[in-house]
Amino acid sequence: MPSDDDPPSVEPATWFGPARTDGSLLVAPIHGVGEVREGDDLAELLARHAGAGGLLDGDVLVVTQKIVSKAEGRIVPFDAADPGAKQRIVEAESVRIVRRRGDLIIAETKHGFICANAGIDLSNVAAGTAALLPEDPDRSARRIREGLLHRHGIAVGVVVSDTFGRTWRRGVTDVAIGIAGVAGVVDLRGTPDATGRVLEATEVCVADEIAAAAELVMGKDKGVPAAVVRGVDPRWLRPASVKREIVRPPGEDLFR
Amino acid sequence: MPSDDDPPSVEPATWFGPARTDGSLLVAPIHGVGEVREGDDLAELLARHAGAGGLLDGDVLVVTQKIVSKAEGRIVPFDAADPGAKQRIVEAESVRIVRRRGDLIIAETKHGFICANAGIDLSNVAAGTAALLPEDPDRSARRIREGLLHRHGIAVGVVVSDTFGRTWRRGVTDVAIGIAGVAGVVDLRGTPDATGRVLEATEVCVADEIAAAAELVMGKDKGVPAAVVRGVDPRWLRPASVKREIVRPPGEDLFR
């Protein structure tokens, strides 16, 4: 009979081999992680569930905000029956309310993110609680990366992802709220395009694109909290920060 | 000696087998397409370069706006030395200028997209020309889908992608401007989350996430104009439209 110390049965994300050389990308969900609790070591937990070969040098590991917040104890009581509860918790997590319409609050968080409800999440957490964003999601990503590097000898990029709406488009997509070891924005300015002409301005936010790709395999209703992206351009694997690279400073934006 | 009728030598995107059953996703660039000209049949061109097995039922084919605009003859003269040329061409393609700062014009296009320069593209087109957006990108996607279905018997989803900036975040990402046979927004409202609680509101824009995933393998400087995404949730393969599902009507948005 299995004891509580046995690792749970795992369906490992090990089906694929080394990165292909044709520029292809492989995106695999990490199954079987189960419920995450405060104090859990995510690097250990995800390495175990990815299985042997499920995480290799040069991979990017995408981890949803929800399990990062749970592991870091960023869970607070939330009474859904109290009509003012949501507003109070959102205001406490915001530096500014950007727009409000009915129940919808678009707020700027302490991190500089502009998103619905200051990123506070009421789904996939225990009843009577809500999950706040990590205090410093770049640091959260760095900790997971360093755990894998120092204890397993695997050098991966890490993206902490969350689900944000967009100003002009319906539907939410996953974006990067914290990164480590994988670029935020890749600057292709000055790179000749395929016709040899120098590109005007093409700064691609590859971290957000990686988060979006991972969301496609994680889904919202499947309980899969992490994914492995294999085959990203090795030039993107470098020290990085969402705060420095992706958050648009107020002076640059046109709509605040 | 090869004649002009021989297909060009192709590095086919055929390395991967059928869709995996573990929820993984495969994203492969279609190489060797070369220069696209007005009147080219994109369904034929991409089927040929994907190679045997490179496009299968249930795949999603992502095609960049640039080659769609070229095939549809949406190329206009553009004199980069004329300081007023860009403004005139942007205004002609817009229904409204949303913001302007220096050289940057954020415009609402006839399609309802809000993006820099009304989506007009000056890179990867011949000198002295610019590429306008397709007249009706959903129709463009439909034509490619129907070409593959009727002449090759392959039922794929099609996403026409383009590169847009974001209001609050630095860097551009690829999004869907036209779709056929693959969902725009997937509504998970009313679906129980992993804890069994009913999700509040989770409408995921999977078409934009698919476009973003494809951009990671296409890159801006590699001359790769299309990619195959294999393994998307089969429930997403249905009639769809960017115009109806993703473009946010003015009455819904908070920032126009």
PDB file of C-alpha atoms in Angstrom, chain A residues 79-217:
ATOM      1  CA  ASP A  79     -16.268  35.944   1.358  1.00  0.00           C
ATOM      2  CA  ALA A  80     -18.111  35.777  -1.958  1.00  0.00           C
ATOM      3  CA  ALA A  81     -21.388  36.583  -0.159  1.00  0.00           C
ATOM      4  CA  ASP A  82     -20.073  39.985   1.018  1.00  0.00           C
ATOM      5  CA  PRO A  83     -20.789  42.424  -1.816  1.00  0.00           C
ATOM      6  CA  GLY A  84     -17.956  44.809  -0.853  1.00  0.00           C
ATOM      7  CA  ALA A  85     -15.325  42.100  -0.354  1.00  0.00           C
ATOM      8  CA  LYS A  86     -14.064  42.008  -3.917  1.00  0.00           C
ATOM      9  CA  GLN A  87     -13.687  45.765  -4.142  1.00  0.00           C
ATOM     10  CA  ARG A  88     -11.758  45.971  -0.860  1.00  0.00           C
ATOM     11  CA  ILE A  89      -9.342  43.215  -1.810  1.00  0.00           C
ATOM     12  CA  VAL A  90      -8.783  44.659  -5.294  1.00  0.00           C
ATOM     13  CA  GLU A  91      -8.121  48.123  -3.916  1.00  0.00           C
ATOM     14  CA  ALA A  92      -5.649  46.735  -1.378  1.00  0.00           C
ATOM     15  CA  GLU A  93      -3.658  45.101  -4.182  1.00  0.00           C
ATOM     16  CA  SER A  94      -3.737  48.133  -6.519  1.00  0.00           C
ATOM     17  CA  VAL A  95      -1.870  51.364  -6.805  1.00  0.00           C
ATOM     18  CA  ARG A  96      -4.606  52.829  -8.982  1.00  0.00           C
ATOM     19  CA  ILE A  97      -8.018  51.991 -10.407  1.00  0.00           C
ATOM     20  CA  VAL A  98      -7.772  52.567 -14.162  1.00  0.00           C
ATOM     21  CA  ARG A  99     -11.377  51.925 -15.199  1.00  0.00           C
ATOM     22  CA  ARG A 100     -14.510  50.653 -13.532  1.00  0.00           C
ATOM     23  CA  ARG A 101     -17.764  49.468 -15.089  1.00  0.00           C
ATOM     24  CA  GLY A 102     -20.329  47.631 -13.018  1.00  0.00           C
ATOM     25  CA  ASP A 103     -18.614  44.679 -11.419  1.00  0.00           C
ATOM     26  CA  LEU A 104     -15.511  45.006 -13.574  1.00  0.00           C
ATOM     27  CA  ILE A 105     -12.498  46.792 -12.110  1.00  0.00           C
ATOM     28  CA  ILE A 106      -9.394  47.371 -14.244  1.00  0.00           C
ATOM     29  CA  ALA A 107      -6.560  48.181 -11.853  1.00  0.00           C
ATOM     30  CA  GLU A 108      -2.855  48.856 -11.940  1.00  0.00           C
ATOM     31  CA  THR A 109      -1.088  46.499  -9.560  1.00  0.00           C
ATOM     32  CA  LYS A 110       2.011  47.255  -7.505  1.00  0.00           C
ATOM     33  CA  HIS A 111       3.978  45.423 -10.205  1.00  0.00           C
ATOM     34  CA  GLY A 112       2.707  47.799 -12.909  1.00  0.00           C
ATOM     35  CA  PHE A 113       0.363  45.244 -14.509  1.00  0.00           C
ATOM     36  CA  ILE A 114      -2.935  46.609 -15.746  1.00  0.00           C
ATOM     37  CA  CYS A 115      -5.536  43.887 -15.494  1.00  0.00           C
ATOM     38  CA  ALA A 116      -8.976  42.949 -14.239  1.00  0.00           C
ATOM     39  CA  ASN A 117      -9.392  42.764 -10.436  1.00  0.00           C
ATOM     40  CA  ALA A 118      -5.675  43.468  -9.877  1.00  0.00           C
ATOM     41  CA  GLY A 119      -4.950  39.893 -10.915  1.00  0.00           C
ATOM     42  CA  ILE A 120      -6.801  38.403  -7.962  1.00  0.00           C
ATOM     43  CA  ASP A 121      -8.142  34.985  -8.759  1.00  0.00           C
ATOM     44  CA  LEU A 122     -11.225  33.298  -7.403  1.00  0.00           C
ATOM     45  CA  SER A 123     -11.166  30.097  -9.466  1.00  0.00           C
ATOM     46  CA  ASN A 124      -9.192  26.929  -8.710  1.00  0.00           C
ATOM     47  CA  VAL A 125      -8.688  28.008  -5.095  1.00  0.00           C
ATOM     48  CA  ALA A 126     -10.486  26.644  -2.037  1.00  0.00           C
ATOM     49  CA  ALA A 127     -13.947  28.065  -1.316  1.00  0.00           C
ATOM     50  CA  GLY A 128     -13.786  31.153   0.907  1.00  0.00           C
ATOM     51  CA  THR A 129     -10.335  32.140  -0.369  1.00  0.00           C
ATOM     52  CA  ALA A 130      -8.763  34.134  -3.196  1.00  0.00           C
ATOM     53  CA  ALA A 131      -5.261  34.014  -4.688  1.00  0.00           C
ATOM     54  CA  LEU A 132      -3.251  37.227  -4.896  1.00  0.00           C
ATOM     55  CA  LEU A 133      -0.435  37.693  -7.417  1.00  0.00           C
ATOM     56  CA  PRO A 134       3.054  36.753  -6.182  1.00  0.00           C
ATOM     57  CA  GLU A 135       4.842  39.674  -4.492  1.00  0.00           C
ATOM     58  CA  ASP A 136       7.625  39.617  -7.090  1.00  0.00           C
ATOM     59  CA  PRO A 137       6.908  37.194  -9.963  1.00  0.00           C
ATOM     60  CA  ASP A 138      10.380  37.656 -11.533  1.00  0.00           C
ATOM     61  CA  ARG A 139      11.848  36.486  -8.226  1.00  0.00           C
ATOM     62  CA  SER A 140       9.390  33.560  -8.167  1.00  0.00           C
ATOM     63  CA  ALA A 141      10.599  32.515 -11.629  1.00  0.00           C
ATOM     64  CA  ARG A 142      14.230  32.920 -10.569  1.00  0.00           C
ATOM     65  CA  ARG A 143      13.723  30.687  -7.533  1.00  0.00           C
ATOM     66  CA  ILE A 144      12.279  27.872  -9.630  1.00  0.00           C
ATOM     67  CA  ARG A 145      15.074  28.239 -12.186  1.00  0.00           C
ATOM     68  CA  GLU A 146      17.750  28.203  -9.496  1.00  0.00           C
ATOM     69  CA  GLY A 147      16.196  25.208  -7.760  1.00  0.00           C
ATOM     70  CA  LEU A 148      16.369  23.205 -10.981  1.00  0.00           C
ATOM     71  CA  LEU A 149      19.868  24.442 -11.769  1.00  0.00           C
ATOM     72  CA  HIS A 150      21.454  23.884  -8.380  1.00  0.00           C
ATOM     73  CA  ARG A 151      19.769  20.673  -7.310  1.00  0.00           C
ATOM     74  CA  HIS A 152      19.155  18.974 -10.669  1.00  0.00           C
ATOM     75  CA  GLY A 153      21.828  20.570 -12.883  1.00  0.00           C
ATOM     76  CA  ILE A 154      19.217  21.499 -15.513  1.00  0.00           C
ATOM     77  CA  ALA A 155      19.383  25.012 -17.023  1.00  0.00           C
ATOM     78  CA  VAL A 156      15.892  26.022 -18.128  1.00  0.00           C
ATOM     79  CA  GLY A 157      14.106  29.290 -18.728  1.00  0.00           C
ATOM     80  CA  VAL A 158      11.102  29.842 -16.461  1.00  0.00           C
ATOM     81  CA  VAL A 159       7.940  31.807 -17.227  1.00  0.00           C
ATOM     82  CA  VAL A 160       5.328  32.468 -14.544  1.00  0.00           C
ATOM     83  CA  SER A 161       2.109  32.942 -16.528  1.00  0.00           C
ATOM     84  CA  ASP A 162      -1.230  34.544 -15.819  1.00  0.00           C
ATOM     85  CA  THR A 163      -4.440  35.150 -17.729  1.00  0.00           C
ATOM     86  CA  PHE A 164      -5.130  38.766 -18.739  1.00  0.00           C
ATOM     87  CA  GLY A 165      -7.767  40.469 -20.860  1.00  0.00           C
ATOM     88  CA  ARG A 166      -6.930  42.862 -23.662  1.00  0.00           C
ATOM     89  CA  THR A 167      -8.099  46.399 -24.293  1.00  0.00           C
ATOM     90  CA  TRP A 168      -9.405  45.937 -27.830  1.00  0.00           C
ATOM     91  CA  ARG A 169      -9.961  42.217 -28.191  1.00  0.00           C
ATOM     92  CA  ARG A 170     -12.390  39.787 -26.629  1.00  0.00           C
ATOM     93  CA  GLY A 171     -11.208  36.790 -24.712  1.00  0.00           C
ATOM     94  CA  VAL A 172      -8.278  36.375 -22.376  1.00  0.00           C
ATOM     95  CA  THR A 173      -4.827  35.027 -23.190  1.00  0.00           C
ATOM     96  CA  ASP A 174      -1.950  33.958 -20.999  1.00  0.00           C
ATOM     97  CA  VAL A 175       0.991  36.338 -20.630  1.00  0.00           C
ATOM     98  CA  ALA A 176       4.237  36.304 -18.675  1.00  0.00           C
ATOM     99  CA  ILE A 177       4.160  38.014 -15.269  1.00  0.00           C
ATOM    100  CA  GLY A 178       7.596  36.760 -14.218  1.00  0.00           C
ATOM    101  CA  ILE A 179      10.568  35.361 -16.138  1.00  0.00           C
ATOM    102  CA  ALA A 180      14.048  34.006 -15.475  1.00  0.00           C
ATOM    103  CA  GLY A 181      16.606  32.751 -17.945  1.00  0.00           C
ATOM    104  CA  VAL A 182      14.433  33.443 -21.002  1.00  0.00           C
ATOM    105  CA  ALA A 183      14.011  36.765 -22.785  1.00  0.00           C
ATOM    106  CA  GLY A 184      11.038  39.047 -22.320  1.00  0.00           C
ATOM    107  CA  VAL A 185      11.303  41.177 -25.443  1.00  0.00           C
ATOM    108  CA  VAL A 186      13.621  40.269 -28.314  1.00  0.00           C
ATOM    109  CA  ASP A 187      14.782  43.283 -30.261  1.00  0.00           C
ATOM    110  CA  LEU A 188      14.997  42.646 -33.999  1.00  0.00           C
ATOM    111  CA  ARG A 189      15.541  46.310 -34.860  1.00  0.00           C
ATOM    112  CA  GLY A 190      18.394  46.647 -37.234  1.00  0.00           C
ATOM    113  CA  THR A 191      18.125  43.002 -38.312  1.00  0.00           C
ATOM    114  CA  PRO A 192      17.713  42.714 -42.079  1.00  0.00           C
ATOM    115  CA  ASP A 193      14.389  41.146 -43.007  1.00  0.00           C
ATOM    116  CA  ALA A 194      14.078  38.407 -45.638  1.00  0.00           C
ATOM    117  CA  THR A 195      14.365  41.002 -48.450  1.00  0.00           C
ATOM    118  CA  GLY A 196      17.566  42.434 -46.955  1.00  0.00           C
ATOM    119  CA  ARG A 197      15.865  45.644 -45.904  1.00  0.00           C
ATOM    120  CA  VAL A 198      16.548  46.713 -42.323  1.00  0.00           C
ATOM    121  CA  LEU A 199      13.417  46.250 -40.191  1.00  0.00           C
ATOM    122  CA  GLU A 200      11.937  49.427 -38.774  1.00  0.00           C
ATOM    123  CA  ALA A 201      10.934  48.355 -35.300  1.00  0.00           C
ATOM    124  CA  THR A 202      10.205  44.790 -34.378  1.00  0.00           C
ATOM    125  CA  GLU A 203      10.485  44.052 -30.700  1.00  0.00           C
ATOM    126  CA  VAL A 204       8.728  40.744 -30.175  1.00  0.00           C
ATOM    127  CA  CYS A 205       7.508  39.797 -26.713  1.00  0.00           C
ATOM    128  CA  VAL A 206       8.523  36.153 -26.902  1.00  0.00           C
ATOM    129  CA  ALA A 207       7.802  35.561 -23.202  1.00  0.00           C
ATOM    130  CA  ASP A 208       4.124  36.371 -23.729  1.00  0.00           C
ATOM    131  CA  GLU A 209       4.038  34.165 -26.828  1.00  0.00           C
ATOM    132  CA  ILE A 210       5.570  31.283 -24.849  1.00  0.00           C
ATOM    133  CA  ALA A 211       2.970  31.771 -22.099  1.00  0.00           C
ATOM    134  CA  ALA A 212       0.195  31.759 -24.725  1.00  0.00           C
ATOM    135  CA  ALA A 213       1.519  28.585 -26.349  1.00  0.00           C
ATOM    136  CA  ALA A 214       1.643  26.858 -22.955  1.00  0.00           C
ATOM    137  CA  GLU A 215      -1.925  27.868 -22.109  1.00  0.00           C
ATOM    138  CA  LEU A 216      -3.132  25.912 -25.146  1.00  0.00           C
ATOM    139  CA  VAL A 217      -2.038  22.663 -23.491  1.00  0.00           C
TER     140      VAL A 217
END
